[in-house]
mmCIF file of C-alpha atoms in Angstrom:
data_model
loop_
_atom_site.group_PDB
_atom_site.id
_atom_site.type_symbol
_atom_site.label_atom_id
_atom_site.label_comp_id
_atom_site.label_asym_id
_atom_site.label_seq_id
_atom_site.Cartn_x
_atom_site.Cartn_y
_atom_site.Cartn_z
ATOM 1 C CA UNK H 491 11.116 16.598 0.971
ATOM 2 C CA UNK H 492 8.658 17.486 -1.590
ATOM 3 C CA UNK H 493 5.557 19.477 -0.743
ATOM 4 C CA UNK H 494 3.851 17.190 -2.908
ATOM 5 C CA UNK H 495 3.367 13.737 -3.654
ATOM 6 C CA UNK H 496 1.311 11.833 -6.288
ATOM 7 C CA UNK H 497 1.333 9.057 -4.842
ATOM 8 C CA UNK H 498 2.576 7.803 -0.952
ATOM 9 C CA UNK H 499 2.934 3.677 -0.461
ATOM 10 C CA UNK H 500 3.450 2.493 3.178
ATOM 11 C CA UNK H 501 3.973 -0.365 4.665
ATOM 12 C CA UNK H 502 5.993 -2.549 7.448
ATOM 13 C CA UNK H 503 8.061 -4.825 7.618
ATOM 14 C CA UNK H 504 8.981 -7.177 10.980
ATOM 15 C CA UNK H 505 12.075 -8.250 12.277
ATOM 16 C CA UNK H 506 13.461 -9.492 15.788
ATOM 17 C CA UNK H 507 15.303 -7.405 18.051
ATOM 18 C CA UNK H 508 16.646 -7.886 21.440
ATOM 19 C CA UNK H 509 15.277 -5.982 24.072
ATOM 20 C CA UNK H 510 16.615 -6.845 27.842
ATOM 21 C CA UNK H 511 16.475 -10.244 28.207
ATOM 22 C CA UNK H 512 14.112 -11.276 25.275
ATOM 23 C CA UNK H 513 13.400 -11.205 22.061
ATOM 24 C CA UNK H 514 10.822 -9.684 20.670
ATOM 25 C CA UNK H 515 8.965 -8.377 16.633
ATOM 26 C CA UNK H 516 9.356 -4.895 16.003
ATOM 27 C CA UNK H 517 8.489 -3.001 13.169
ATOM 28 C CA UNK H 518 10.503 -1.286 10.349
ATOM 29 C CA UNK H 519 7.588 1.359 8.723
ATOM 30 C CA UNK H 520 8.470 2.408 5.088
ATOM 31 C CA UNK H 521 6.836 5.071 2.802
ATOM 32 C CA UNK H 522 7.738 5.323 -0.400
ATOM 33 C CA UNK H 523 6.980 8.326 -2.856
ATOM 34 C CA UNK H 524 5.917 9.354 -6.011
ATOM 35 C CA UNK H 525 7.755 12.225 -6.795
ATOM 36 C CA UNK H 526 6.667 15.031 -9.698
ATOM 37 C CA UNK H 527 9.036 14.253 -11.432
ATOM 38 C CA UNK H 528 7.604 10.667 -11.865
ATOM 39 C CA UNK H 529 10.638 9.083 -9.632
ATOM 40 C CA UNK H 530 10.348 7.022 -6.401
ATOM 41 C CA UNK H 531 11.742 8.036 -3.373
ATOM 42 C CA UNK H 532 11.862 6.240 0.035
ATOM 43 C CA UNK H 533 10.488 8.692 2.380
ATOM 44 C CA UNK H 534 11.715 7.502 5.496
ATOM 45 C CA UNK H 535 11.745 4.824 7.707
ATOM 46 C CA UNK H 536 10.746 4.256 11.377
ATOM 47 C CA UNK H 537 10.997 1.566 14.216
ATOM 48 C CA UNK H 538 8.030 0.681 16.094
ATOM 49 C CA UNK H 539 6.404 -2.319 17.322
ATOM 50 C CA UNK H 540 3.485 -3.998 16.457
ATOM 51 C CA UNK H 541 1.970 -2.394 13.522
ATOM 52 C CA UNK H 542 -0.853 -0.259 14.746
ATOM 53 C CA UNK H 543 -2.679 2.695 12.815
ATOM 54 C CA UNK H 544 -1.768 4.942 16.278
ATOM 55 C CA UNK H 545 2.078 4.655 14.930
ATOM 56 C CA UNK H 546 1.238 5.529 11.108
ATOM 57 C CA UNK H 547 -0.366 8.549 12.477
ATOM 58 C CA UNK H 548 3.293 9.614 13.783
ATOM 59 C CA UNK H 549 4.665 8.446 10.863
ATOM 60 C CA UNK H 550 2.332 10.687 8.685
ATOM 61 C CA UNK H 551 2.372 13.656 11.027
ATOM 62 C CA UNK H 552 6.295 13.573 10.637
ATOM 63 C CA UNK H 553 6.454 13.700 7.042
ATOM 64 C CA UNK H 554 3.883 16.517 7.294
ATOM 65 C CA UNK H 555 6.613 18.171 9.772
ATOM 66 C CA UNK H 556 9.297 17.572 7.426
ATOM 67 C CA UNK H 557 7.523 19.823 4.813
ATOM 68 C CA UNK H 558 5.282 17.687 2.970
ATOM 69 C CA UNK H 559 1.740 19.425 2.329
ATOM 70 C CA UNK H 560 -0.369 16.958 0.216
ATOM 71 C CA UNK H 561 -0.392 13.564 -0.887
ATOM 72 C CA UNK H 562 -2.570 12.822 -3.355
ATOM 73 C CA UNK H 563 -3.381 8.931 -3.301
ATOM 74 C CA UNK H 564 -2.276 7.168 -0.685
ATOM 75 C CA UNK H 565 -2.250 3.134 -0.926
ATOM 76 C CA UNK H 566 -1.928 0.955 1.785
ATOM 77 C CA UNK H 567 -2.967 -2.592 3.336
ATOM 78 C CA UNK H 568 -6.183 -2.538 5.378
ATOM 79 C CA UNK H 569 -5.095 -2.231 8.504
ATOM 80 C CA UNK H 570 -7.652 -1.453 11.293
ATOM 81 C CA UNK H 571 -7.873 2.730 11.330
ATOM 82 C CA UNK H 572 -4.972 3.115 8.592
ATOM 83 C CA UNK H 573 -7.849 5.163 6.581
ATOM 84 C CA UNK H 574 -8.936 7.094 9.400
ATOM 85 C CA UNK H 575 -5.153 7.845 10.493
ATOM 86 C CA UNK H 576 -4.493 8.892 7.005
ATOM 87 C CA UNK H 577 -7.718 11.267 7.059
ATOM 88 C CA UNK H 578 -6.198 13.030 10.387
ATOM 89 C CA UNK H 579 -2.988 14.062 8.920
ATOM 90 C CA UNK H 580 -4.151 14.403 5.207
ATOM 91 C CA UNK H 581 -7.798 15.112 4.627
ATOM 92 C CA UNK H 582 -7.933 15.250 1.402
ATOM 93 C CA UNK H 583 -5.734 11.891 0.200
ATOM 94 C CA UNK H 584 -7.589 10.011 -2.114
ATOM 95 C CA UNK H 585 -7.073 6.127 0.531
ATOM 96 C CA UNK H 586 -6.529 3.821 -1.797
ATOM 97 C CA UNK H 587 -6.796 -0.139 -0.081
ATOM 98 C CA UNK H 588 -4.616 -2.545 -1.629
ATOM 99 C CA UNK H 589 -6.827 -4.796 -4.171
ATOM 100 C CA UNK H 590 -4.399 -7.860 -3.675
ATOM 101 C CA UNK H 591 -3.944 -7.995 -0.245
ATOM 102 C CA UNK H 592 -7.945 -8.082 -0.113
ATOM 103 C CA UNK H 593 -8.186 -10.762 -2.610
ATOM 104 C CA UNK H 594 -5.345 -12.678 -0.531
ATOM 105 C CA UNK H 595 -8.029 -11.985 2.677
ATOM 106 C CA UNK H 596 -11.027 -13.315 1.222
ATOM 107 C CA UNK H 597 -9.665 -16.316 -0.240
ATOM 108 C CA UNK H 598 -8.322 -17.331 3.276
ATOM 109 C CA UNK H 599 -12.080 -18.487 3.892
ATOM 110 C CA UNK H 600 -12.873 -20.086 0.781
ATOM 111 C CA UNK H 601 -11.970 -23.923 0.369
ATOM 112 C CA UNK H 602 -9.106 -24.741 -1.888
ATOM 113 C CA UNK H 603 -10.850 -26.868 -4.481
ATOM 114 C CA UNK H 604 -13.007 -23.878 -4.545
ATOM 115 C CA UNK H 605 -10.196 -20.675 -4.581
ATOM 116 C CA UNK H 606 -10.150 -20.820 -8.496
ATOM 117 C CA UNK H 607 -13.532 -20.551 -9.457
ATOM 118 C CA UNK H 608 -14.029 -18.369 -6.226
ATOM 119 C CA UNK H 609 -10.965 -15.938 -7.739
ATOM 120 C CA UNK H 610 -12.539 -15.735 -10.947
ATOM 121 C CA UNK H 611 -15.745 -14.799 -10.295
ATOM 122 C CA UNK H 612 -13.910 -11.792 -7.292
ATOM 123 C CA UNK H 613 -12.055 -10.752 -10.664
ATOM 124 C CA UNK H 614 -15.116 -9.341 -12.082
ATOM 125 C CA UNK H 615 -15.233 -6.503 -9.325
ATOM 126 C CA UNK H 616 -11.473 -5.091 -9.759
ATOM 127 C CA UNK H 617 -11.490 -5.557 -13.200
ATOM 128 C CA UNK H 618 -15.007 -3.314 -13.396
ATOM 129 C CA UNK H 619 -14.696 -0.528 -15.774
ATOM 130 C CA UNK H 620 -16.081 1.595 -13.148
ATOM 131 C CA UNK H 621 -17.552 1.654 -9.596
ATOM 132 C CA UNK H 622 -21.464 0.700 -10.598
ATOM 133 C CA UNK H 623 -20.004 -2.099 -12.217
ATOM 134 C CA UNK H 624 -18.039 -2.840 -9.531
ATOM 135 C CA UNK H 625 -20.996 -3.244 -7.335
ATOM 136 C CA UNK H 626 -22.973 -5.297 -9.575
ATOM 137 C CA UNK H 627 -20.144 -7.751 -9.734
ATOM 138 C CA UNK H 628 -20.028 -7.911 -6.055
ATOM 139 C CA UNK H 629 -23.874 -8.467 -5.388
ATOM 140 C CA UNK H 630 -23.675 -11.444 -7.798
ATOM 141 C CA UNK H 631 -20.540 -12.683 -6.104
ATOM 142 C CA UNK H 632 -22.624 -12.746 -2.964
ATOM 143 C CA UNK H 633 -25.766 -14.200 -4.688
ATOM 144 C CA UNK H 634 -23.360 -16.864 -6.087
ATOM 145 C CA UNK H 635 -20.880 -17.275 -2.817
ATOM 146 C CA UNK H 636 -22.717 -15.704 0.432
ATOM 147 C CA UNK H 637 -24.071 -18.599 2.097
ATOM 148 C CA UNK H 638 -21.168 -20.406 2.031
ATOM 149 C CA UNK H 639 -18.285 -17.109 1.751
ATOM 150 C CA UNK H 640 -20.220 -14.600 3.615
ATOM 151 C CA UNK H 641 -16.955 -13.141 6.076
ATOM 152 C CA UNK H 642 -15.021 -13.432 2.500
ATOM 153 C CA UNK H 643 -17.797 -11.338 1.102
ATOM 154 C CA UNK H 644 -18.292 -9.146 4.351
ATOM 155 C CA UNK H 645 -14.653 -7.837 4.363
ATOM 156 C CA UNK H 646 -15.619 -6.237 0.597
ATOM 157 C CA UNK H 647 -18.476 -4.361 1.958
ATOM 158 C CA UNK H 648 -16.550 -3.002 4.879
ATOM 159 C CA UNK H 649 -13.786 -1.478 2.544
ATOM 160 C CA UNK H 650 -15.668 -0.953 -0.246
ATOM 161 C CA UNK H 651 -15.024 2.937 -0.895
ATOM 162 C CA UNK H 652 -11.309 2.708 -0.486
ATOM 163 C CA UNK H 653 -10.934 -0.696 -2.470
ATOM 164 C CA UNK H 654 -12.310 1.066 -5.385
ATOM 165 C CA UNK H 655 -10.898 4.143 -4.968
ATOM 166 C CA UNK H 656 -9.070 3.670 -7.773
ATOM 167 C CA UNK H 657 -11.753 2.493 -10.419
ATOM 168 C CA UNK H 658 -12.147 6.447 -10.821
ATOM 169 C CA UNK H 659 -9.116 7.185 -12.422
ATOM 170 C CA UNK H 660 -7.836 6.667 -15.722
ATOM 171 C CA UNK H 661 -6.141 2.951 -16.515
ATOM 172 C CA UNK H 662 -2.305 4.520 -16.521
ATOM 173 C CA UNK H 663 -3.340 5.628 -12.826
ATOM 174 C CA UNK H 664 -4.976 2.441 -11.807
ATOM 175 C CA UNK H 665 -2.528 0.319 -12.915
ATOM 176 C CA UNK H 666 -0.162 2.120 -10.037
ATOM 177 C CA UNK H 667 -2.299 2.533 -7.144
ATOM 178 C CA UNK H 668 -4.739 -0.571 -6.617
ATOM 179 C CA UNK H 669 -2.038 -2.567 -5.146
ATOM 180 C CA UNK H 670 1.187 -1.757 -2.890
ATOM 181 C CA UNK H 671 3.121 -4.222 -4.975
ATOM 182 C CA UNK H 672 6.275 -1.129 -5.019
ATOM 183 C CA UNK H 673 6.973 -0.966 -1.509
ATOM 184 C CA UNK H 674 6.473 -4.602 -1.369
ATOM 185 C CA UNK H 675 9.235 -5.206 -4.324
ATOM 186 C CA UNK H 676 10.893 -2.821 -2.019
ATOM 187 C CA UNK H 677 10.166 -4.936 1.564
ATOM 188 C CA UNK H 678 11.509 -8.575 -0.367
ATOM 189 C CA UNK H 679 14.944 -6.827 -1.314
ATOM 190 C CA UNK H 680 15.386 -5.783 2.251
ATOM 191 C CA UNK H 681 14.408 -9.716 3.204
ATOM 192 C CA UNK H 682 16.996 -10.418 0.734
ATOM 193 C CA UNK H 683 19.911 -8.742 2.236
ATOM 194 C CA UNK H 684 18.783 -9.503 5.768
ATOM 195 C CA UNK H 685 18.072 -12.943 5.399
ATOM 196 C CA UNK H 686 21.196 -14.285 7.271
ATOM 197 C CA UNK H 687 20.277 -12.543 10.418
ATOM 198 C CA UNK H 688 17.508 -14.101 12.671
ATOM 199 C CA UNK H 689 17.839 -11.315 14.937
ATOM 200 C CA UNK H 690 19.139 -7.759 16.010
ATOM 201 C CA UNK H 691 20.595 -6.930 19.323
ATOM 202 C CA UNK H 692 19.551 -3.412 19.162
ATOM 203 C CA UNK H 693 17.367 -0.980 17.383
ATOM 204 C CA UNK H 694 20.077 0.577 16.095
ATOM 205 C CA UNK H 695 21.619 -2.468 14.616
ATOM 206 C CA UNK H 696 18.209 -3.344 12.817
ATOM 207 C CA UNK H 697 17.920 0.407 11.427
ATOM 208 C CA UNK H 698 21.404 0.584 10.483
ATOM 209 C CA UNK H 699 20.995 -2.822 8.114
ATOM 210 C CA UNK H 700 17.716 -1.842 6.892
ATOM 211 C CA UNK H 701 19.114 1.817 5.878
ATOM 212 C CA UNK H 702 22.084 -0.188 3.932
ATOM 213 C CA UNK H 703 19.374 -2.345 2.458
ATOM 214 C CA UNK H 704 17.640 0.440 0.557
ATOM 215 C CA UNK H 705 20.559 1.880 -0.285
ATOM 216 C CA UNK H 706 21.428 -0.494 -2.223
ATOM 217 C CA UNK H 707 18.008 -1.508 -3.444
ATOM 218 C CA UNK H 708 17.437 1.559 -4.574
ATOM 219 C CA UNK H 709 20.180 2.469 -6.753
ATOM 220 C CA UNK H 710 18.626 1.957 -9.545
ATOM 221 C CA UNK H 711 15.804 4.532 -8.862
ATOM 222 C CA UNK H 712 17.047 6.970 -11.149
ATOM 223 C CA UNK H 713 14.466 6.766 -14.291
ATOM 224 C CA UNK H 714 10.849 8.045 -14.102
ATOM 225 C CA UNK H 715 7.995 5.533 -14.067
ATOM 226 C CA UNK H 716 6.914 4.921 -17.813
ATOM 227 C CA UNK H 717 4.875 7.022 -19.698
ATOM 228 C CA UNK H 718 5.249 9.171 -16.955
ATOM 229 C CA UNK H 719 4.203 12.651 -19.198
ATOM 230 C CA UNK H 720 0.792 11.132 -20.281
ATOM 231 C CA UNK H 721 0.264 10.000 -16.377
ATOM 232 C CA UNK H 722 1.343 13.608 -14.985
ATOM 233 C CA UNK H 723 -0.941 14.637 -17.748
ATOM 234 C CA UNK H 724 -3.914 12.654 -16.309
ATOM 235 C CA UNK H 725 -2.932 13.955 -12.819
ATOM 236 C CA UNK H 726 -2.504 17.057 -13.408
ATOM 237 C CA UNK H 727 -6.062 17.277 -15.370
ATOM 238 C CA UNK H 728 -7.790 15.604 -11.810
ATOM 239 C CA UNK H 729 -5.682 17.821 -8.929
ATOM 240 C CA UNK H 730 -6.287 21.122 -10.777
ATOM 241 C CA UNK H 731 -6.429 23.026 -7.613
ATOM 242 C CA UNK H 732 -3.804 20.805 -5.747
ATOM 243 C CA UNK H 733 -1.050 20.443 -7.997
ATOM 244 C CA UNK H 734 1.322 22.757 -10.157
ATOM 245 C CA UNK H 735 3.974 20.651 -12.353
#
């Protein structure tokens, strides 16, 4: 392991497993790095069930066991006390919420003749060149949408700080941490090669396919993310005190 990451993704991913008599959902958790070097690596992977923040804090206190000492950004979906698990284990993370999975949230309460216009004007606030902006694009979604919206709009206000984290970095950097679309990519290759099976009979069986999974999914892992130089520029410019390429 690294002693320091740019960047940390995480998510889960569910699959059935047999345990005793039934069969229940269980958990594969996945974080993926940002190397230095400007490379992706899958840190590990662990088996839990139900996602819950209380496991991601054992997932991030073993990959601070295992020798890693900072993580610069983390992005993540919004689960309930992901942020505060992430603040436990590494203070000083930038928490970076995933924009897309928020925009996915709020449209669940808007009407569907209504989605597009209602997706437009939410487009406004991520594509703000900078938090202030930001903000004024969300009061005048609310003055537009609130009586009608106001949960969609609600769920804004309660993540606002780590939903736009990421509005104060440069573009290059933006571009790669408002949304957890990697370890996604990542997740709907594993669905791929799992699909046939609708369950595991143990939790070994379930690790040992999803291992094989990003094995092969990740072969082709060997290049740096472009215009990696002018983006470890960038980073290297905001970490001063954290970071030494």
């Amino acid at each position: 392991m690294d002693t320091v990451y740019t960047v940390v993704w995480m998510d889960g991913i569910v699959f059935k497993v047999k345990e005793g008599a039934r069969i229940i959902d269980k958990t594969i958790y996945i974080a993926v790095g940002l190397n230095l070097e400007g490379k992706k690596e899958v840190l590990g992977m662990w088996l839990g069930k139900n996602e819950s923040a209380s496991f991601w804090l054992s997932v991030l206190t073993d990959l601070k066991a295992r020798g890693v000492k900072d993580i610069l950004i983390t992005a993540t979906d919004n689960l309930k006390g992901f942020t505060e698990a992430i603040r436990t284990v590494f203070p000083e993370a930038t928490k970076q919420v995933c924009v897309v999975h928020q925009i996915r949230n709020s449209c669940k309460y808007v009407v569907w003749k209504e989605r597009k216009e209602f997706s437009g004007d939410m487009k406004a606030i991520y594509n703000a060149p900078n938090r202030d902006a930001a903000a004024l694009a969300l009061d005048q979604l609310e003055s537009k949408w609130g009586g009608k919206y106001g949960y969609a709009i609600k769920s804004w206000r309660a993540n606002w700080n780590e939903l736009t984290a990421f509005l104060d970095f440069p573009l290059e950097i933006r571009k790669i941490i408002y949304t957890t679309n990697v370890i996604e990519n990542l997740n709907g290759k594993i669905r791929k090669y799992t699909k046939n099976k609708m369950s595991y009979p143990t939790d070994e069986a379930v690790l040992k396919s999803v291992y094989l999974s990003i094995h092969e999914a990740t072969k082709k892992w060997t290049m740096p993310i472009r215009n990696w130089g002018s983006i470890l520029n960038q980073f290297v410019i905001m970490f001063e005190n954290r970071i030494n390429p």
